[in-house]
Coordinates of C-alpha atoms in Angstrom, one line a residue:
M1 CA 25.0 -12.9 -4.9
K2 CA 21.7 -14.0 -6.3
M3 CA 20.9 -14.1 -10.0
T4 CA 18.1 -11.7 -10.7
N5 CA 16.0 -10.7 -13.6
F6 CA 17.2 -7.6 -15.5
F7 CA 14.8 -4.9 -16.5
K8 CA 15.7 -2.9 -19.5
M9 CA 15.5 0.7 -18.6
A10 CA 12.7 2.4 -20.4
L11 CA 11.7 5.7 -18.9
M12 CA 8.4 6.3 -20.7
G13 CA 7.4 9.4 -18.8
I14 CA 6.8 10.9 -15.4
F15 CA 3.8 9.4 -13.7
A16 CA 2.1 11.9 -11.3
A17 CA 0.9 10.5 -8.0
G18 CA -2.3 12.4 -8.4
V19 CA -3.3 10.1 -11.3
F20 CA -3.7 7.2 -8.8
T21 CA -7.0 5.4 -8.4
A22 CA -7.5 2.4 -6.3
C23 CA -8.8 -0.9 -7.7
G24 CA -12.3 -2.0 -6.9
G25 CA -14.3 -5.2 -7.2
D26 CA -13.1 -8.8 -6.7
D27 CA -14.0 -10.8 -9.7
D28 CA -14.2 -10.6 -13.5
N29 CA -17.8 -9.2 -13.5
P30 CA -17.8 -5.8 -11.8
N31 CA -21.2 -5.1 -13.4
P32 CA -23.4 -7.9 -12.1
N33 CA -26.4 -9.5 -13.9
P34 CA -29.0 -6.8 -13.7
N35 CA -31.6 -9.1 -12.3
P36 CA -30.3 -12.2 -10.4
G37 CA -33.5 -12.9 -8.5
G38 CA -34.4 -9.4 -7.5
G39 CA -35.8 -6.2 -8.8
D40 CA -38.6 -7.5 -11.0
D41 CA -40.5 -4.2 -10.9
P42 CA -38.2 -1.4 -12.0
K43 CA -40.5 1.1 -10.3
T44 CA -40.0 -0.5 -6.8
A45 CA -37.3 1.1 -4.7
P46 CA -34.7 -1.2 -3.2
T47 CA -34.8 -2.2 0.4
I48 CA -31.5 -2.3 2.3
T49 CA -31.0 -3.9 5.7
L50 CA -27.5 -3.2 7.1
T51 CA -25.9 -3.8 10.5
G52 CA -22.3 -3.8 11.8
A53 CA -20.5 -5.4 14.7
Q54 CA -17.2 -6.9 15.8
T55 CA -16.4 -10.0 13.7
S56 CA -17.4 -13.0 15.8
G57 CA -14.5 -15.1 17.0
S58 CA -11.9 -12.9 15.3
E59 CA -9.3 -10.3 16.3
S60 CA -10.5 -7.0 17.7
S61 CA -9.5 -5.2 14.5
S62 CA -12.1 -6.9 12.3
L63 CA -15.6 -5.7 11.7
T64 CA -18.5 -7.5 9.9
F65 CA -21.3 -5.6 8.2
K66 CA -24.4 -7.8 7.5
L67 CA -26.2 -6.8 4.3
T68 CA -29.6 -7.9 3.0
L69 CA -31.2 -6.5 -0.1
K70 CA -34.6 -6.7 -1.8
N71 CA -35.6 -5.4 -5.2
A72 CA -32.0 -4.6 -6.3
Q73 CA -30.4 -5.0 -9.7
S74 CA -27.0 -3.9 -8.5
A75 CA -25.3 -2.4 -5.5
K76 CA -22.1 -0.8 -4.3
Y77 CA -20.5 -0.5 -0.9
L78 CA -18.0 1.9 0.7
T79 CA -16.4 1.5 4.1
V80 CA -14.3 4.2 5.7
Q81 CA -13.5 5.7 9.0
T82 CA -16.5 7.7 10.1
S83 CA -14.4 10.8 10.7
E84 CA -13.1 10.6 7.1
L85 CA -16.7 10.2 5.8
N86 CA -18.0 13.2 7.7
N87 CA -15.3 15.3 6.2
A88 CA -16.1 14.1 2.7
L89 CA -19.8 14.8 3.2
N90 CA -19.0 18.5 3.3
S91 CA -18.6 18.4 -0.5
A92 CA -20.7 15.5 -1.6
T93 CA -23.8 13.4 -0.6
L94 CA -23.5 9.9 0.7
E95 CA -25.1 8.6 -2.5
E96 CA -22.5 10.4 -4.6
L97 CA -19.6 9.1 -2.5
V98 CA -20.7 5.5 -2.7
Q99 CA -21.3 5.8 -6.4
S100 CA -17.9 7.4 -7.2
E101 CA -15.7 5.7 -4.6
G102 CA -17.5 2.4 -3.8
N103 CA -16.9 -1.1 -4.9
A104 CA -19.6 -3.0 -6.9
L105 CA -21.0 -6.2 -5.4
T106 CA -20.0 -9.1 -7.6
S107 CA -22.7 -11.4 -9.1
S108 CA -22.3 -14.0 -6.3
Q109 CA -22.2 -11.3 -3.6
L110 CA -25.4 -9.7 -5.0
Q111 CA -27.2 -13.1 -5.1
N112 CA -26.3 -13.8 -1.5
A113 CA -27.4 -10.3 -0.4
L114 CA -30.8 -10.9 -2.2
G115 CA -31.1 -14.3 -0.5
Q116 CA -29.8 -15.4 2.9
G117 CA -27.7 -12.2 3.4
L118 CA -24.1 -11.2 2.8
D119 CA -21.3 -10.6 5.3
L120 CA -18.9 -7.9 4.3
V121 CA -15.8 -8.6 6.5
F122 CA -13.0 -6.0 6.9
T123 CA -9.7 -6.7 8.7
Q124 CA -6.6 -4.8 9.7
L125 CA -8.6 -1.9 11.0
E126 CA -7.4 0.7 13.5
P127 CA -8.3 -0.1 17.1
N128 CA -10.9 1.9 19.0
T129 CA -12.1 3.6 15.8
E130 CA -15.6 4.0 14.4
Y131 CA -16.2 2.9 10.8
T132 CA -19.2 3.5 8.5
C133 CA -20.3 1.1 5.8
A134 CA -22.6 2.6 3.3
V135 CA -24.5 0.7 0.6
Y136 CA -26.1 2.2 -2.5
A137 CA -28.6 -0.1 -4.4
V138 CA -30.4 0.4 -7.8
N139 CA -33.5 -1.1 -9.2
G140 CA -34.3 0.3 -12.6
T141 CA -34.9 4.0 -12.1
E142 CA -35.2 3.7 -8.4
S143 CA -32.4 3.7 -5.9
A144 CA -31.7 3.7 -2.1
V145 CA -28.7 4.3 0.1
K146 CA -28.2 3.3 3.7
S147 CA -25.3 3.3 6.2
A148 CA -24.4 1.6 9.5
T149 CA -21.5 2.1 11.9
A150 CA -19.4 -0.2 14.1
T151 CA -16.4 0.4 16.3
T152 CA -13.3 -1.7 16.7
A153 CA -12.1 -2.8 20.1
N154 CA -9.2 -1.2 21.9
G155 CA -6.2 -3.3 20.9
G156 CA -4.8 -5.6 18.2
G157 CA -5.0 -5.3 14.4
G158 CA -4.2 -2.0 12.7
S159 CA -2.0 -0.3 15.2
V160 CA 0.7 -1.5 17.6
T161 CA 2.4 0.1 20.6
P162 CA 6.1 0.8 19.8
G163 CA 8.6 -0.8 22.0
T164 CA 7.2 -4.3 22.5
G165 CA 10.2 -6.0 20.8
S166 CA 13.7 -6.8 21.9
D167 CA 16.2 -4.1 22.6
A168 CA 18.0 -4.8 19.3
Y169 CA 14.7 -4.5 17.4
N170 CA 13.5 -1.4 19.3
A171 CA 16.8 0.4 18.5
W172 CA 15.8 0.9 14.9
I173 CA 12.4 2.5 15.8
G174 CA 12.4 6.3 15.4
T175 CA 13.2 9.1 13.1
W176 CA 16.6 9.1 11.3
N177 CA 18.6 11.7 9.4
V178 CA 20.2 9.9 6.5
T179 CA 23.2 11.1 4.4
S180 CA 24.5 9.3 1.3
T181 CA 28.1 9.1 0.1
S182 CA 27.2 10.7 -3.2
S183 CA 24.5 11.0 -5.8
L184 CA 24.2 9.9 -9.4
I185 CA 24.0 13.3 -11.1
G186 CA 25.1 15.9 -8.6
S187 CA 27.8 13.6 -7.1
D188 CA 27.4 15.3 -3.8
P189 CA 26.1 13.7 -0.6
M190 CA 22.4 13.8 -0.3
S191 CA 20.4 14.1 2.9
F192 CA 16.8 13.0 3.8
T193 CA 14.7 11.9 6.7
V194 CA 13.4 8.4 7.3
S195 CA 10.8 7.2 9.8
I196 CA 11.0 3.6 11.1
A197 CA 8.0 2.2 13.0
E198 CA 7.1 -1.1 14.5
L199 CA 5.0 -3.4 12.3
N200 CA 5.5 -6.8 13.8
A201 CA 7.7 -6.9 16.9
D202 CA 11.1 -8.6 16.3
Q203 CA 10.1 -9.3 12.7
T204 CA 9.3 -6.3 10.5
Y205 CA 9.2 -2.5 10.3
A206 CA 7.2 0.1 8.4
V207 CA 9.7 2.4 6.7
T208 CA 8.7 5.8 5.4
G209 CA 10.8 8.3 3.4
W210 CA 13.4 6.2 1.7
G211 CA 13.3 7.3 -1.9
I212 CA 13.3 10.5 -4.0
S213 CA 9.9 10.0 -5.5
M214 CA 6.8 11.8 -4.3
L215 CA 5.4 8.5 -3.1
A216 CA 8.3 7.8 -0.7
A217 CA 7.0 10.3 1.9
Q218 CA 3.4 9.0 1.6
Q219 CA 3.7 5.3 1.3
P220 CA 5.5 3.2 3.9
V221 CA 7.1 -0.2 3.0
G222 CA 8.0 -3.2 4.9
A223 CA 11.6 -4.0 6.1
I224 CA 12.9 -7.1 7.8
F225 CA 14.6 -7.3 11.2
N226 CA 17.3 -10.0 11.4
A227 CA 17.6 -11.1 15.0
E228 CA 20.9 -12.9 14.3
D229 CA 22.8 -9.8 13.5
G230 CA 20.4 -7.0 14.6
G231 CA 20.3 -5.7 11.0
L232 CA 17.5 -4.0 9.0
Y233 CA 17.0 -5.5 5.6
F234 CA 15.2 -3.7 2.6
V235 CA 13.0 -6.1 0.8
N236 CA 13.0 -5.9 -3.0
G237 CA 9.9 -6.3 -5.2
Q238 CA 7.2 -5.3 -2.7
E239 CA 4.0 -5.0 -4.8
L240 CA 1.8 -2.4 -3.2
G241 CA -1.3 -2.4 -5.5
E242 CA -2.5 -2.1 -9.1
V243 CA -3.3 1.3 -10.5
S244 CA -4.1 2.9 -13.9
G245 CA -1.3 4.6 -15.8
P246 CA -1.5 7.9 -17.8
Q247 CA -2.3 5.9 -21.0
G248 CA -4.7 3.6 -19.3
E249 CA -2.1 0.9 -18.8
S250 CA -2.3 -1.5 -15.9
L251 CA 0.6 -0.6 -13.5
M252 CA 1.8 -2.4 -10.4
V253 CA 3.2 0.0 -7.8
T254 CA 6.5 -1.7 -6.8
Y255 CA 9.3 -0.9 -4.5
L256 CA 12.6 -1.9 -6.3
G257 CA 16.3 -1.7 -6.0
V258 CA 17.9 1.1 -8.1
C259 CA 21.2 -0.1 -9.4
G260 CA 24.2 1.5 -11.2
Y261 CA 24.5 0.3 -14.8
N262 CA 26.4 1.7 -17.9
N263 CA 27.1 5.1 -16.1
S264 CA 23.4 5.5 -15.4
W265 CA 20.9 3.4 -13.5
T266 CA 18.3 0.7 -13.9
V267 CA 15.9 -1.3 -11.7
V268 CA 16.4 -5.0 -11.0
S269 CA 13.7 -7.5 -10.0
G270 CA 14.2 -10.7 -8.1
D271 CA 14.2 -12.0 -4.5
Y272 CA 16.9 -10.0 -2.7
Y273 CA 17.4 -7.5 0.1
G274 CA 19.5 -4.9 -1.7
L275 CA 20.3 -2.6 1.2
I276 CA 21.3 -3.8 4.7
G277 CA 21.5 -1.7 7.8
A278 CA 23.9 -2.2 10.7
M279 CA 23.3 -0.6 14.1
G280 CA 26.0 1.3 15.9
A281 CA 27.1 0.4 19.4
D282 CA 25.4 3.5 20.8
G283 CA 22.0 2.6 19.4
N284 CA 21.7 6.1 17.9
S285 CA 23.8 5.7 14.8
A286 CA 23.8 3.2 12.0
T287 CA 25.1 2.5 8.5
V288 CA 23.3 1.2 5.4
T289 CA 25.2 -0.5 2.6
G290 CA 24.2 -1.7 -0.8
E291 CA 24.6 -5.2 -2.0
Q292 CA 26.3 -6.4 -5.3
L293 CA 23.9 -8.1 -7.6
E294 CA 24.7 -10.5 -10.5
I295 CA 22.1 -9.9 -13.2
S296 CA 21.1 -12.0 -16.2
T297 CA 23.7 -10.5 -18.4
G298 CA 26.5 -11.8 -16.2
D299 CA 27.4 -8.3 -15.0
V300 CA 27.7 -7.5 -11.3
I301 CA 26.2 -4.2 -10.4
P302 CA 25.8 -2.2 -7.1
V303 CA 22.5 -1.4 -5.5
Y304 CA 22.4 2.4 -5.0
T305 CA 19.0 2.8 -3.3
F306 CA 15.3 1.8 -3.3
D307 CA 12.3 3.7 -4.7
F308 CA 8.8 3.3 -6.1
F309 CA 8.0 2.5 -9.8
G310 CA 4.9 1.8 -11.8
M311 CA 5.7 -1.5 -13.5
I312 CA 3.8 -2.0 -16.8
Q313 CA 2.0 -5.3 -16.5
G314 CA 3.4 -7.9 -18.9
E315 CA 6.3 -5.8 -20.0
N316 CA 9.9 -5.2 -18.8
S317 CA 9.4 -1.4 -18.6
F318 CA 8.1 1.1 -16.1
Y319 CA 7.1 4.6 -15.2
T320 CA 8.9 6.7 -12.7
F321 CA 7.1 9.0 -10.2
Q322 CA 7.6 12.7 -10.0
P323 CA 10.5 13.6 -7.6
A324 CA 9.5 15.0 -4.2
A325 CA 10.3 18.6 -3.4
G326 CA 14.0 19.2 -3.0
F327 CA 15.0 16.2 -5.2
T328 CA 15.9 16.0 -8.9
A329 CA 14.6 13.4 -11.3
D330 CA 17.1 10.6 -11.9
D331 CA 19.5 12.0 -9.3
Y332 CA 19.4 8.9 -7.0
P333 CA 21.6 8.8 -3.8
I334 CA 24.5 6.4 -3.7
G335 CA 25.6 4.7 -0.5
P336 CA 27.0 3.7 1.9
Y337 CA 24.7 5.8 4.1
T338 CA 25.2 7.1 7.5
L339 CA 22.2 7.4 9.8
T340 CA 21.8 9.4 13.0
K341 CA 18.7 9.1 15.2
S342 CA 16.9 12.4 15.5
G343 CA 13.6 11.5 17.2
S344 CA 11.9 9.0 19.5
A345 CA 9.8 6.0 18.4
A346 CA 7.3 7.0 15.8
S347 CA 3.7 6.2 16.4
S348 CA 2.6 3.5 14.1
K349 CA -1.1 4.5 14.1
G350 CA -0.7 6.3 10.8
L351 CA 1.3 3.5 9.3
H352 CA -1.6 1.1 9.1
T353 CA -4.6 1.2 6.9
Y354 CA -7.8 -0.7 6.3
F355 CA -6.6 -3.5 4.2
A356 CA -3.6 -5.3 2.7
A357 CA -3.8 -5.5 -1.1
P358 CA -3.7 -9.1 -2.3
Q359 CA -0.6 -8.2 -4.4
A360 CA 1.2 -7.0 -1.3
K361 CA 1.1 -10.4 0.5
K362 CA 4.6 -11.6 -0.4
A363 CA 5.4 -14.5 1.9
G364 CA 6.2 -13.1 5.3
Y365 CA 6.1 -9.4 4.4
P366 CA 3.1 -7.7 5.9
V367 CA 3.0 -4.7 3.6
R368 CA 0.0 -2.4 3.8
L369 CA -1.4 0.2 1.4
L370 CA -1.0 3.3 3.5
S371 CA -1.4 6.3 1.3
K372 CA -4.8 8.0 0.7
E373 CA -3.5 9.0 -2.7
V374 CA -3.3 5.3 -3.6
R375 CA -6.2 4.0 -1.6
T376 CA -9.8 5.3 -1.9
A377 CA -11.8 2.5 -0.3
I378 CA -11.7 -0.7 1.7
L379 CA -12.2 -4.0 0.0
A380 CA -14.1 -6.7 1.8
K381 CA -12.9 -10.2 1.8

């Protein structure tokens, strides 16, 4: 058992998933200097030169959009799948979309765009998919908007073909019906459906549906495959991105172990797995068992399940998310769990997105932000 950090339970309210907004910008100055070498005449409209292509010498899932600006005081960019953009254009103009959903160029990015040019590089894209990058630039009262498209190659990057791993690894891939032993409030067994897809063959999976919150069905998380015992290991403390809370707080969406404590529950931070799955001999059944954790108080407590929480930055407190349909707030399932495979290997195409949030890059855990409710735009490196 590993010593962990104990979070005092402080349920400050129910945080609705619809409140989510994605973070934009990549330095401390999201509103650049209004005139870093360009835009001397506020009556002159900006000039935008923008082209897109496969990233030279990189994997097929990476695109580079080259941007050059003239007469621009500030600019924003937005990169999305062309199909998504076309749908959005039914209710808004391109200029409106970039202004509302785009990311502001930082001071250094703007200076480069006004000088030798700026490369906006995007990785972890879907293969064989067209993307549009749109740029909106402002100079005083004048503005301009321009877009360019580029298509990723067929292979690599964002999606993978299920079944490229070992037999033991592949056995976990698919749709599973899960039944708990009991639950915290109702005390009866609880059933739900989980999808497990290949993320990195023989190393990691993308798991969707494990949790009672609304986010569980929308936001896959990473899980570890242990080649030595063929087990599936839930990873605690996956940080999936920073969002704004209902009171304007800075929240980190985090996947955490839910543990029994004082006839109720709490969440526990720390570096541990929490739930461990063992595959049955037939390859179509499995069990998942919770670990016992020693917390900072010296108590040993059981891990009941995993779920998503909005951790308040700098505090040992958190928000919960609204429960999904069919579930009751605070009525968490309690293992051990029995799993029965009900479907073939899930396509992993929908389990990858445009970028991995910097906060998600825990060593060795390739977690992606996958939910449109959480993500609104791609961030360039």
